[in-house]
XYZ file of C-alpha atoms in Angstrom:
262
model
C 46.949 -18.171 23.894
C 50.282 -19.361 25.204
C 51.158 -22.611 26.934
C 49.036 -23.090 30.032
C 50.485 -23.788 33.441
C 54.019 -24.248 34.727
C 54.707 -27.940 35.080
C 57.790 -27.422 37.217
C 55.660 -25.995 40.036
C 53.577 -29.120 40.487
C 54.387 -32.252 42.428
C 53.013 -35.769 42.443
C 53.561 -38.989 40.560
C 52.376 -37.393 37.290
C 54.207 -34.097 37.717
C 55.450 -32.637 34.453
C 53.000 -34.652 32.361
C 50.091 -33.500 30.249
C 46.838 -35.439 30.006
C 43.769 -35.187 27.798
C 40.520 -36.586 29.186
C 37.681 -36.709 26.688
C 34.304 -36.062 28.263
C 36.335 -34.784 31.178
C 33.822 -32.365 32.665
C 31.169 -34.733 34.002
C 30.717 -38.070 35.728
C 33.592 -40.509 35.463
C 35.466 -38.040 33.264
C 35.374 -35.377 35.952
C 36.593 -37.861 38.532
C 39.485 -38.828 36.255
C 40.355 -35.215 35.429
C 40.463 -34.240 39.093
C 42.491 -37.281 40.112
C 45.119 -36.863 37.377
C 45.451 -33.179 38.255
C 45.814 -34.049 41.934
C 48.647 -36.372 40.933
C 50.407 -33.456 39.246
C 49.365 -33.648 35.588
C 48.191 -30.655 33.606
C 44.782 -31.758 32.309
C 42.946 -30.807 29.142
C 39.291 -31.196 30.130
C 37.536 -31.972 26.870
C 33.825 -31.427 26.389
C 31.413 -31.681 23.498
C 28.539 -29.463 24.529
C 28.442 -28.886 28.299
C 30.813 -25.953 28.644
C 29.583 -25.090 32.130
C 30.439 -28.540 33.477
C 33.917 -28.435 31.943
C 34.620 -24.990 33.351
C 33.391 -26.058 36.798
C 35.763 -29.029 36.659
C 38.664 -26.798 35.644
C 37.795 -24.371 38.443
C 37.675 -27.201 40.992
C 41.076 -28.434 39.854
C 42.602 -24.977 40.019
C 41.111 -24.254 43.431
C 42.798 -27.424 44.691
C 46.149 -26.206 43.350
C 46.160 -28.133 40.083
C 46.435 -27.091 36.450
C 43.753 -27.627 33.808
C 42.064 -26.001 30.850
C 38.832 -26.657 28.923
C 38.898 -27.940 25.349
C 35.751 -28.048 23.222
C 35.139 -30.347 20.254
C 32.240 -32.501 19.138
C 33.271 -36.099 18.442
C 32.144 -38.731 15.975
C 32.051 -36.751 12.746
C 34.569 -36.520 9.881
C 37.590 -34.453 10.848
C 36.603 -34.128 14.515
C 39.763 -35.801 15.834
C 42.053 -33.612 13.729
C 40.167 -30.503 14.850
C 40.479 -31.481 18.512
C 44.222 -31.958 18.228
C 44.649 -28.689 16.360
C 42.957 -26.861 19.239
C 45.000 -28.827 21.763
C 48.198 -27.770 19.970
C 47.069 -24.141 19.987
C 46.287 -24.144 23.692
C 49.540 -25.865 24.675
C 51.888 -24.268 22.131
C 52.550 -27.757 20.780
C 53.918 -29.015 24.098
C 52.892 -32.624 23.443
C 50.987 -35.244 25.419
C 51.734 -38.005 27.899
C 48.302 -39.436 28.786
C 45.219 -39.885 26.612
C 42.039 -41.016 28.371
C 39.287 -41.925 25.909
C 36.329 -41.509 28.226
C 33.703 -39.653 26.166
C 30.814 -41.868 25.191
C 27.070 -42.043 24.733
C 24.555 -44.729 25.661
C 21.136 -45.836 24.562
C 18.105 -47.332 26.222
C 16.563 -48.561 22.982
C 16.349 -52.375 22.909
C 17.415 -54.520 19.968
C 14.012 -54.522 18.261
C 13.652 -50.744 18.439
C 17.050 -49.120 17.976
C 17.251 -47.122 14.760
C 20.030 -47.264 12.208
C 20.803 -43.619 12.892
C 21.146 -44.201 16.631
C 23.292 -47.279 16.041
C 25.651 -45.370 13.770
C 25.927 -42.486 16.227
C 26.819 -44.883 19.049
C 29.681 -46.380 17.076
C 30.826 -42.987 15.824
C 31.272 -41.565 19.324
C 32.165 -44.670 21.334
C 34.438 -46.491 18.883
C 35.377 -44.359 15.880
C 36.329 -41.280 17.919
C 38.823 -43.090 20.213
C 40.370 -44.808 17.172
C 41.068 -41.589 15.315
C 41.955 -39.595 18.410
C 44.709 -42.126 19.052
C 45.771 -42.181 15.405
C 45.878 -38.385 15.089
C 47.461 -38.071 18.517
C 50.459 -40.316 17.910
C 52.622 -37.433 16.744
C 51.898 -35.640 20.050
C 52.117 -38.642 22.376
C 55.578 -39.014 23.813
C 57.396 -42.335 24.023
C 56.508 -44.031 27.295
C 53.062 -42.467 27.216
C 49.711 -43.909 28.202
C 46.421 -44.515 26.416
C 43.532 -45.530 28.671
C 40.165 -46.422 27.169
C 37.003 -46.418 29.263
C 35.103 -49.576 28.344
C 32.270 -51.257 30.239
C 31.563 -54.453 32.112
C 28.806 -54.982 29.550
C 31.411 -55.847 26.917
C 32.135 -59.107 28.769
C 28.770 -60.167 30.183
C 25.117 -59.899 29.134
C 24.064 -58.322 32.421
C 21.879 -55.792 30.605
C 21.154 -57.334 27.195
C 18.786 -54.496 26.331
C 21.918 -52.345 25.896
C 23.233 -54.634 23.163
C 24.382 -51.913 20.740
C 26.153 -49.954 23.462
C 27.887 -53.126 24.656
C 28.995 -53.853 21.097
C 30.732 -50.473 20.876
C 32.662 -51.253 24.032
C 33.548 -54.730 22.794
C 35.079 -53.145 19.707
C 36.948 -50.697 21.936
C 38.426 -53.637 23.858
C 39.766 -55.167 20.622
C 41.213 -51.775 19.730
C 42.952 -51.655 23.123
C 44.412 -55.121 22.764
C 45.732 -54.708 19.236
C 46.956 -51.124 19.618
C 49.042 -52.203 22.606
C 51.052 -54.423 20.237
C 51.420 -51.619 17.711
C 52.678 -49.056 20.209
C 54.692 -51.368 22.436
C 57.997 -50.597 20.670
C 57.620 -46.968 21.740
C 57.000 -47.919 25.354
C 53.414 -46.644 25.137
C 50.945 -48.742 27.112
C 47.312 -49.140 26.097
C 44.751 -50.451 28.565
C 40.996 -50.499 29.176
C 39.113 -49.903 32.396
C 35.609 -51.343 32.585
C 33.227 -49.705 35.072
C 29.973 -51.193 36.228
C 27.086 -49.075 37.508
C 28.518 -45.744 38.666
C 26.649 -42.953 40.419
C 26.957 -39.999 38.022
C 24.721 -37.227 36.762
C 24.042 -39.420 33.744
C 22.760 -42.353 35.800
C 21.196 -40.358 38.620
C 17.653 -40.345 37.232
C 17.674 -44.116 36.856
C 19.349 -44.842 40.195
C 17.238 -42.437 42.205
C 13.905 -43.246 40.605
C 13.051 -45.182 43.760
C 14.635 -46.942 46.700
C 14.026 -50.181 44.863
C 15.928 -48.954 41.788
C 18.938 -48.022 43.900
C 18.848 -51.348 45.745
C 18.614 -53.279 42.484
C 21.626 -51.442 41.073
C 23.627 -52.046 44.240
C 22.739 -55.729 44.150
C 24.610 -56.174 40.866
C 27.929 -55.709 42.666
C 29.518 -58.333 44.877
C 30.522 -55.449 47.141
C 26.848 -54.590 47.562
C 26.754 -50.947 46.535
C 26.823 -48.538 43.606
C 30.242 -47.387 42.475
C 31.573 -43.825 42.548
C 33.544 -41.951 39.852
C 36.590 -41.703 42.106
C 36.845 -45.485 42.228
C 37.273 -45.633 38.460
C 39.562 -42.599 38.558
C 41.880 -44.308 41.034
C 42.430 -47.170 38.589
C 42.991 -44.766 35.689
C 45.543 -42.919 37.804
C 47.414 -46.160 38.426
C 47.444 -47.001 34.708
C 48.678 -43.483 33.911
C 51.596 -43.791 36.320
C 54.981 -45.481 36.172
C 53.665 -48.140 38.554
C 51.773 -49.712 35.639
C 54.750 -49.768 33.252
C 54.575 -53.562 32.746
C 50.826 -53.662 32.065
C 49.538 -53.224 28.531
C 46.709 -54.644 26.454
C 44.797 -55.325 29.672
C 41.106 -55.121 30.479
C 40.665 -54.036 34.101
C 37.368 -54.949 35.781
C 36.164 -51.962 37.824
C 32.630 -53.214 38.332
C 32.834 -54.010 42.045
C 32.305 -57.665 41.169
C 29.205 -57.196 39.027
C 30.053 -59.791 36.399
C 29.052 -63.458 36.543
């Protein structure tokens, strides 16, 4: 397959740029994919298993006049990052990358006393190891002046939901990765930042949020703004960090929790 999409035909603050959004077909990832495409970027919509969701996201982007393509690869295992980039190169004819959004992640509801070693290792493999090696393997594709944006969590800074201790630990490690990698890549003009959502209304959280009116009200009460967040509100911040407007921001942790932290 040849290079996908003609960048010169698009307009917007990200026109002419190529972005990869991991987990880009659902939830926050879909919101980010659609927003970056609306801003003019050609977007690789990565997915691990839900091909239908990724293709629906690509179709929505294209119907709105944007450019996107699906990219499948499981994450967290040996060689997964290299395999993803090999497929990316094939689909783009080696055109390179400007924006990497490490959004793909998994969660757990198992509390400290019950989480298994296998589940713990899988959490770190997908949430922490995968972004590390995607960035490492992607450096030869990422152009100078590029952007790496990691999707963290408000739970990495506050014990709001201590039952999610292992998940929060993966995001805490991701924050350290963001901070230190920003120093490593600074000489190339590449910025590295984290965005930290709170409770967001997605297909992944829908069952919990909509279990009852009380469940929704309790989730909304976490935020100082008094409601549950939406994917587009995280996507707007990612879009800012992907743009030239954020050129003097790197190594930062951006609170996108609606004021949910103590």
